[in-house]
Coordinates of C-alpha atoms in Angstrom, one line a residue:
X1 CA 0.0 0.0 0.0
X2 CA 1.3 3.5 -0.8
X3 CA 2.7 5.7 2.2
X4 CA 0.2 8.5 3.2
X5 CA 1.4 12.1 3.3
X6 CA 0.2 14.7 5.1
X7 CA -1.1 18.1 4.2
X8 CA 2.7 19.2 5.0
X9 CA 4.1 16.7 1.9
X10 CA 7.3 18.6 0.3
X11 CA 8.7 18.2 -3.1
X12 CA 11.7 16.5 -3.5
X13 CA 14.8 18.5 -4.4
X14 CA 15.4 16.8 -7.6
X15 CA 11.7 18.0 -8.4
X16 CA 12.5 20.8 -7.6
X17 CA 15.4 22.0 -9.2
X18 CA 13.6 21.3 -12.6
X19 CA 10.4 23.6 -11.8
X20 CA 11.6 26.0 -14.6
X21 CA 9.3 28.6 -13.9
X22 CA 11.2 31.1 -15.7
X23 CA 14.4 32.5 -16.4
X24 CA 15.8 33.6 -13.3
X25 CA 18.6 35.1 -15.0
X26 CA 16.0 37.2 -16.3
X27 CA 15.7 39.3 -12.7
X28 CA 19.2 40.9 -12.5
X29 CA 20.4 40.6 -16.1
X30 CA 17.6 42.6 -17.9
X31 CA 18.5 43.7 -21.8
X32 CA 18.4 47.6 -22.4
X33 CA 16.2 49.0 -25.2
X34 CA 17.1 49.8 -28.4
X35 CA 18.9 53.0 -28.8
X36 CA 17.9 55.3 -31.9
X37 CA 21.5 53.8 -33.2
X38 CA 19.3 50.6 -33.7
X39 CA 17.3 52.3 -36.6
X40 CA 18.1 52.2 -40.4
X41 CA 18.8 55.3 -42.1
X42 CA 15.7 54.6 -44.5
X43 CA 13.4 54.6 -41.3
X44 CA 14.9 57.9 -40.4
X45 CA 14.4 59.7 -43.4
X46 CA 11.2 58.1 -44.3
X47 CA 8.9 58.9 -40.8
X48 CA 9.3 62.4 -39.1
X49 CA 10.7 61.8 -35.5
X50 CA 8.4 62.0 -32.4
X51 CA 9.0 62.5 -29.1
X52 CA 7.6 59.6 -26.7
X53 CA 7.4 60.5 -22.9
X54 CA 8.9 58.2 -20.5
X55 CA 6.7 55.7 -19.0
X56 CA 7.2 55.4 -15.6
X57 CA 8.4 52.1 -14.3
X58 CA 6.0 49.5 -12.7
X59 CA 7.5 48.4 -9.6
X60 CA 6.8 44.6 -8.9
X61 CA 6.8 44.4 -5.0
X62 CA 7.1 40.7 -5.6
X63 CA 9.7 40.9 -7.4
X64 CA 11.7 43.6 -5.4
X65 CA 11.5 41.7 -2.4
X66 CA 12.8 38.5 -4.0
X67 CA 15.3 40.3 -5.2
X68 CA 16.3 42.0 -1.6
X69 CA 16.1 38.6 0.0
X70 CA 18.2 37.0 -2.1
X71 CA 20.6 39.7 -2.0
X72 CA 20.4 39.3 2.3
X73 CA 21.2 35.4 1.7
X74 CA 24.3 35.6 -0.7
X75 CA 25.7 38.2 1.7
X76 CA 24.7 36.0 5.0
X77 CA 26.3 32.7 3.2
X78 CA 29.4 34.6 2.5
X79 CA 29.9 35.8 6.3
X80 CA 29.1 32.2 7.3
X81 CA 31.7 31.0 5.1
X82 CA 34.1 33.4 6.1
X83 CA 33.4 32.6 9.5
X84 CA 33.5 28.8 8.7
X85 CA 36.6 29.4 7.4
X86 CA 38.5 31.3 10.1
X87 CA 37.4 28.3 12.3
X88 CA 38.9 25.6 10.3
X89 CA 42.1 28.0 9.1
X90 CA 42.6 28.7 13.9
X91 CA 42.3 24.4 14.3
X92 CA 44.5 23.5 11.9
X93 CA 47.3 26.2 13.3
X94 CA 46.8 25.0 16.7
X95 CA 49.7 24.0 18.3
X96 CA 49.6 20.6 20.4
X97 CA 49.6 20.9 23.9
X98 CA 53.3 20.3 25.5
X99 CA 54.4 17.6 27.3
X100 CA 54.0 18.0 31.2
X101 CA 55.7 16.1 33.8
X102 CA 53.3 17.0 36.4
X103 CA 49.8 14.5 35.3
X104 CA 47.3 16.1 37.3
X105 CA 48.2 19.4 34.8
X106 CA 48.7 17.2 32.4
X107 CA 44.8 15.9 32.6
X108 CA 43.7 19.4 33.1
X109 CA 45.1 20.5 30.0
X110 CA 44.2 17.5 28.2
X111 CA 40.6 17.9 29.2
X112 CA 40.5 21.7 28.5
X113 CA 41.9 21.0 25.5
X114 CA 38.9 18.6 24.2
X115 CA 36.3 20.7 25.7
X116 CA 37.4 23.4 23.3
X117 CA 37.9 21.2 20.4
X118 CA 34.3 20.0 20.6
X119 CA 32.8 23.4 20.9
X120 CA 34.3 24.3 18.2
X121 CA 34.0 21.0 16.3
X122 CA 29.9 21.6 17.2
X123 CA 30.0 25.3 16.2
X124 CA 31.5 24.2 13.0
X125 CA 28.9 21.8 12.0
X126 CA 26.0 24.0 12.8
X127 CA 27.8 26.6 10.8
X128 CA 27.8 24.2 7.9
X129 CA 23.9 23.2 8.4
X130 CA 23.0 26.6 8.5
X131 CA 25.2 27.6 5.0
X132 CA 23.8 24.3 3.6
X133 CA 20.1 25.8 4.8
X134 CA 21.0 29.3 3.5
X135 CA 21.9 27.8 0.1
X136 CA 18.9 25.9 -0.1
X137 CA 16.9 28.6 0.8
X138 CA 18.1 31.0 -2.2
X139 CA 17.9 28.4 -4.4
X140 CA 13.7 28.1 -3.8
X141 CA 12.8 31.9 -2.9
X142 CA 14.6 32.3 -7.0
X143 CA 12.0 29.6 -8.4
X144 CA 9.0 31.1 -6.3
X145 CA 9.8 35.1 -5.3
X146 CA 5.9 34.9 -3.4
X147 CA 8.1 32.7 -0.9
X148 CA 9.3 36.1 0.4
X149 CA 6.5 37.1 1.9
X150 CA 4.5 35.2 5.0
X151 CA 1.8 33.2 4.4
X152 CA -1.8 34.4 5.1
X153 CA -3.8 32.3 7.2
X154 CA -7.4 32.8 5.6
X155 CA -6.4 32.8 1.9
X156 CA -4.2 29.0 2.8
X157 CA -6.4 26.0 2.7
X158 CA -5.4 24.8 5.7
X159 CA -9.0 23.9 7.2
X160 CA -9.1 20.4 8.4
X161 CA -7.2 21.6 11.2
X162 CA -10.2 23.6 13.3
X163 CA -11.8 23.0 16.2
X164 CA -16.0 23.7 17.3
X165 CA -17.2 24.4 20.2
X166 CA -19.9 21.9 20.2
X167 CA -18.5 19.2 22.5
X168 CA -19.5 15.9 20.5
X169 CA -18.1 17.3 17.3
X170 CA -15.4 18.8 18.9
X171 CA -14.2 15.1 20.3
X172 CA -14.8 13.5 16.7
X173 CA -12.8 16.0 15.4
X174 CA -9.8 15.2 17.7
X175 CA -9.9 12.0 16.9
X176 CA -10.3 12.2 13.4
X177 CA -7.1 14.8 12.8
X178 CA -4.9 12.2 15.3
X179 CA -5.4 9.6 13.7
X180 CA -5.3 11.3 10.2
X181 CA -1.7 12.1 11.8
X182 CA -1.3 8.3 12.6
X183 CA -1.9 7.0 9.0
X184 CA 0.7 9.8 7.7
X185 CA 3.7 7.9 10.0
X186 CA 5.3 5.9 7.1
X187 CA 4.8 8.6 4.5
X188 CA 7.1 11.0 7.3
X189 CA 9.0 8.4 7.5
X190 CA 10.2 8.3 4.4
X191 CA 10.4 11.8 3.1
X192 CA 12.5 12.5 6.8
X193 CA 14.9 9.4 5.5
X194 CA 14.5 8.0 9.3
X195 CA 13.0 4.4 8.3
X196 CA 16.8 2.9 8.4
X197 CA 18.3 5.4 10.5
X198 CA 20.8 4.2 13.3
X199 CA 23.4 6.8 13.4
X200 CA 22.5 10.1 15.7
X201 CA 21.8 12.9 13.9
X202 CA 20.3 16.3 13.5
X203 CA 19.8 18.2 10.5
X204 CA 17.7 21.4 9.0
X205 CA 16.3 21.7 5.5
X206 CA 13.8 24.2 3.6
X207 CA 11.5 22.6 0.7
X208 CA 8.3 23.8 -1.3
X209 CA 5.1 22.4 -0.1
X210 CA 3.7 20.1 -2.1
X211 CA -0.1 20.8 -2.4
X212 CA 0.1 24.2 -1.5
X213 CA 1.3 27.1 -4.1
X214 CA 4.2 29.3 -2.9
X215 CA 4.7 27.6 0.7
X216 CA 8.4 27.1 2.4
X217 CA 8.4 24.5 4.5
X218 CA 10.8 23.8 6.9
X219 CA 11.9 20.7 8.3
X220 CA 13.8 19.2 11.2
X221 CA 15.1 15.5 11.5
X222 CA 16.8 13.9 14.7
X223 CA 17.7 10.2 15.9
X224 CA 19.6 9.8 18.6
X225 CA 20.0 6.4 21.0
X226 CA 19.6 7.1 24.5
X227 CA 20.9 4.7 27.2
X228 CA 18.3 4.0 29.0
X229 CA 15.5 1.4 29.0
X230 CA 12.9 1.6 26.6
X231 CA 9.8 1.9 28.9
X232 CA 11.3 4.3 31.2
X233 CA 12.3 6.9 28.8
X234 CA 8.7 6.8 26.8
X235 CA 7.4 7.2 29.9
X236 CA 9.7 10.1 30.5
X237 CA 9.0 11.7 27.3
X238 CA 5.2 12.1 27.7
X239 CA 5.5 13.8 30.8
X240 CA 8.1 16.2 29.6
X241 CA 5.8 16.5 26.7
X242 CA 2.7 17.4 28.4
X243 CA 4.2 19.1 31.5
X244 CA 5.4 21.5 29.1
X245 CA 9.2 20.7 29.3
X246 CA 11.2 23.7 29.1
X247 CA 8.6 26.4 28.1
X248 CA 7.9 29.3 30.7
X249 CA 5.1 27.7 33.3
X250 CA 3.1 31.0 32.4
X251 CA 3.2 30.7 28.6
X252 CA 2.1 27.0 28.7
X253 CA -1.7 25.5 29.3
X254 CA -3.0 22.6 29.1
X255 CA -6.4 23.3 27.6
X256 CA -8.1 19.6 27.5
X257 CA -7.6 15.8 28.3
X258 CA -9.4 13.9 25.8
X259 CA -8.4 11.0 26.8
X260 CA -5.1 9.5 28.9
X261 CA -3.2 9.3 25.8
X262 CA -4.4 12.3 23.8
X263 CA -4.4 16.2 25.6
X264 CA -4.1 19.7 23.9
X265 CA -2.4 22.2 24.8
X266 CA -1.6 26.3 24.3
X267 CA 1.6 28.3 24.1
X268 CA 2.7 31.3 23.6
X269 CA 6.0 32.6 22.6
X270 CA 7.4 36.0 21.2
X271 CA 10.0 36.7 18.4
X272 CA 11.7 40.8 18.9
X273 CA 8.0 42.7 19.2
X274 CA 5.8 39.9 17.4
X275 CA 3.6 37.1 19.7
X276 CA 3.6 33.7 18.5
X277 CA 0.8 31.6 19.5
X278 CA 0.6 27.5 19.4
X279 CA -2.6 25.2 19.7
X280 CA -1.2 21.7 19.5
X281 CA -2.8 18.2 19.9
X282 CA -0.9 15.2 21.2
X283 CA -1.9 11.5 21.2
X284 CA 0.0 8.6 22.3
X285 CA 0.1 5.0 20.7
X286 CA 1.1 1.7 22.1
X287 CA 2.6 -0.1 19.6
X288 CA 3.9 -3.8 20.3
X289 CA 7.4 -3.3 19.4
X290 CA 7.5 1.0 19.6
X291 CA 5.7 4.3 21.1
X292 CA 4.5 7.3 18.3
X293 CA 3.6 10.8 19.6
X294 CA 1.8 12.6 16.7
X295 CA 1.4 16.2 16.6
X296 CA -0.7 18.4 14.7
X297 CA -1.5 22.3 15.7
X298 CA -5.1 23.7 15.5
X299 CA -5.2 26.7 13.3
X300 CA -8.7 27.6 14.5
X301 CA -10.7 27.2 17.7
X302 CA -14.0 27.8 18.6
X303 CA -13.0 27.7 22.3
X304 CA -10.2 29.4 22.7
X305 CA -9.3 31.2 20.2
X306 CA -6.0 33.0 19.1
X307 CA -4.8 36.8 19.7
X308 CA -5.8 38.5 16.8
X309 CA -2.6 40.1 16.5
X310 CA -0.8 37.2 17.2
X311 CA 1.3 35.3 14.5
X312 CA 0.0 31.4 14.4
X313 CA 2.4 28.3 14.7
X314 CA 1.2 26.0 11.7
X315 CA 3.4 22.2 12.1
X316 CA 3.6 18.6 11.8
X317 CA 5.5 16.2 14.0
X318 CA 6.2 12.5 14.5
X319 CA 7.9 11.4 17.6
X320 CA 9.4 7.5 17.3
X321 CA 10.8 5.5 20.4
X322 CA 11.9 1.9 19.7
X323 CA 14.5 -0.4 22.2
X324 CA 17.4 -0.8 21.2
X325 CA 19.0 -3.9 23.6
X326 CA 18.7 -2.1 26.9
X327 CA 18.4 1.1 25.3
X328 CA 16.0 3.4 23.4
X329 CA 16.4 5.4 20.1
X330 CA 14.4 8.2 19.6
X331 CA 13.7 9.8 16.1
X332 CA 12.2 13.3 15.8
X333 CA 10.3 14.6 12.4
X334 CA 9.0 18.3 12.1
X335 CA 7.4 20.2 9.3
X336 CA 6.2 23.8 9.8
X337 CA 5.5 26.3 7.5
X338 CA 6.5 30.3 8.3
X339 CA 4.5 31.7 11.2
X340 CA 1.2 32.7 9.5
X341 CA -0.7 36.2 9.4
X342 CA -4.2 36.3 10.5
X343 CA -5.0 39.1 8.5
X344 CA -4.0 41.5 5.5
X345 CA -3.4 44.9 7.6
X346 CA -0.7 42.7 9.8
X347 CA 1.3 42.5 6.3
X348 CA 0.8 46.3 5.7
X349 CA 2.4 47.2 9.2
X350 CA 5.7 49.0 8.9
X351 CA 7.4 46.3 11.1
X352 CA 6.4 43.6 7.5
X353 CA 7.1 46.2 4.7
X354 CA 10.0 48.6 6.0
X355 CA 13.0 46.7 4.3
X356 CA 15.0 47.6 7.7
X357 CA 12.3 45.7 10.3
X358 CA 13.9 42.3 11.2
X359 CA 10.1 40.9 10.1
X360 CA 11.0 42.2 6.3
X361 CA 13.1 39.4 5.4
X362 CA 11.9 35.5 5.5
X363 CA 15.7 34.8 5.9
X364 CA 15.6 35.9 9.8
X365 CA 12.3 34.6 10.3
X366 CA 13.5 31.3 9.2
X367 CA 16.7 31.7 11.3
X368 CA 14.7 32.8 14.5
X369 CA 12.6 29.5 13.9
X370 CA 15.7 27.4 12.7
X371 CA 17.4 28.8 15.9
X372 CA 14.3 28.3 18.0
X373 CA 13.8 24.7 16.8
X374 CA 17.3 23.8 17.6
X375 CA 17.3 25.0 20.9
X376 CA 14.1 22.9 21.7
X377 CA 15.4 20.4 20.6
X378 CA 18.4 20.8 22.8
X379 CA 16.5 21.6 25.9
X380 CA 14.4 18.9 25.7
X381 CA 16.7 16.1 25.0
X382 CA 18.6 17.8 27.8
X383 CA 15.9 17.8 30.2
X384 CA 14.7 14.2 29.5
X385 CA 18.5 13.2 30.2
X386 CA 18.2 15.0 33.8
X387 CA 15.4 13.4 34.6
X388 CA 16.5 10.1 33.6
X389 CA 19.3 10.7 35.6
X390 CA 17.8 11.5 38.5
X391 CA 15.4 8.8 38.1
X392 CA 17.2 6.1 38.1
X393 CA 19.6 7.8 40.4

């Protein structure tokens, strides 16, 4: 049977590197016009000359933007290579620690040493994710310029993810967007490249949506093999997950308990001036041989609605736990699209068209939620590790 995808499918690269939409080229290398040298002398002598005012130049905002963004990305993949550079150029001219003759100092040294090699060794791989992402990034926002500008919540089809007040639909439709989210497992699977994945990892990509027109989505991917037991650390995980883990105590509700295995809850977030609001549902499967956590935010509720000037977290996500001997491996998939707009005089505000607001350009939004991403990621693996700790402690 043919994996499911979800509303969040992506195209693949190789699809879309051959989405000739036009020439690109087109944008920055544009022909002049004729000159009157252009003209035959016949055509001079035979028609009396006329004077044609200047037609003044339509500006495509579209096209401008696209054009500013991709400006802002070449310069930002340049610093980051520079950067990248001057990181790689300092370890390789590094002298090696002298011998010492006292080993206490010796170990000191020694462990100082690999502390510092590791940051940098870390700061050097996100450095190259985030070049990688950068490149990526220019490459779609030149096939699709409208992918410089956020997405509008009420002109994007995202409607099967609402919620009404009226309590017996309201439960129906819980259970019918978790388990919509359940059926789309394999499909995630696939397009994340997790099914055979051992090796830890983490790693960032942009793609075009699929079914959508002109949507960036952005993904995140992690395995990583925990040592711990299997039953402890899913336990673990879905109280981190519905305690709120690292989020501020004040920013995070739980709004409803469907069931033991399936609860929703709010957060709220904020990015320089901007709120960010989240409505997410949870649920919780048993599987004989593994434990999934699907995710899927609510774009609209009935109940408890969101701020209307708030911007409105729009994601996907697949939590995997399998055993691994006598301990666990835990893979990760996330697909969100830009924070989305309720409404068109949000776009109008200075802070979305002045081309010096941080909220002009999609490149910092993406790194905000890039950089966001990755540090929940890092918190959370870090706080299940502390409690594990403890626990067994």
């Amino acid at each position: 049977m043919d994996a499911i995808f979800d509303d969040f499918a992506t195209l693949p690269l190789d699809a879309t590197d051959t989405l000739l939409l036009e020439d690109v080229d087109a944008l920055f290398f544009q022909s002049s016009p004729l000159s009157d040298h252009g003209t035959t002398s016949s055509e001079t002598s035979s028609e009396p000359e006329t004077i044609v005012a200047p037609q003044p130049k339509k500006i495509n905002v579209s096209r401008k933007r696209q054009r500013d963004e991709l400006e802002y990305l070449r310069t930002k993949v340049v610093d980051m290579e520079a950067t990248l550079q001057s990181l790689q150029a300092a370890q390789a001219l590094e002298p090696k620690a002298p011998e010492s003759t006292w080993r206490t100092m010796a170990r000191q040294m020694r462990s100082e040493k690999e502390a510092a090699e590791a940051e940098r060794a870390q700061l050097t791989r996100e450095l190259s994710e985030q070049i990688e992402f950068g490149k990526m990034l220019q490459s779609l926002i030149k096939k699709r310029p409208k992918l410089a500008v956020l997405p509008h919540l009420p002109s994007d089809q995202w409607k099967l993810s609402r919620l009404v007040a009226d309590p017996a639909l309201r439960r129906e439709a819980v259970s019918q967007i978790m388990q919509t989210q359940y059926e789309a497992l394999p499909g995630a699977l696939i397009e994340s490249n997790l099914v055979d994945q051992e090796a830890d990892c983490l790693r960032f990509a942009p793609y075009l949506a699929k079914h959508f027109d002109d949507q960036l989505i952005t993904t995140a991917t992690l395995c990583q093999t925990i040592d711990h037991d299997y039953n402890l650390v899913a336990r673990m995980m879905w109280l981190l997950l519905t305690a709120g883990c690292s989020l501020e105590p004040s920013k995070f509700h739980r709004l409803e308990t469907f069931e033991e295995d399936t609860i929703y809850i709010a957060n709220e977030g904020r990015w320089e001036l901007l709120i960010s609001q989240t409505r997410l549902l949870m649920k919780r499967y048993r599987e004989a041989n593994r434990v999934v956590i699907v995710m899927r935010t609510i774009l609209e509720d009935e109940l408890t609605p969101h701020d209307p000037a708030a911007l409105v977290t729009n994601k996907s996500a697949w939590f995997i736990l399998e055993p691994v001997d006598s301990r666990t491996r835990v893979k990760f998939y996330q697909k969100t699209t830009l924070p989305m707009v309720q409404g068109e005089a949000l776009l109008t505000h200075p802070k979305f068209s002045d081309v010096n607001s941080p909220y002009y350009r999609i490149g910092n939004i993406t790194d905000a939620a890039m950089m966001s991403l990755r540090e929940m990621i890092t918190d959370f693996t870090e706080h299940l590790e502390k409690l594990l700790t403890r626990y067994t402690a």
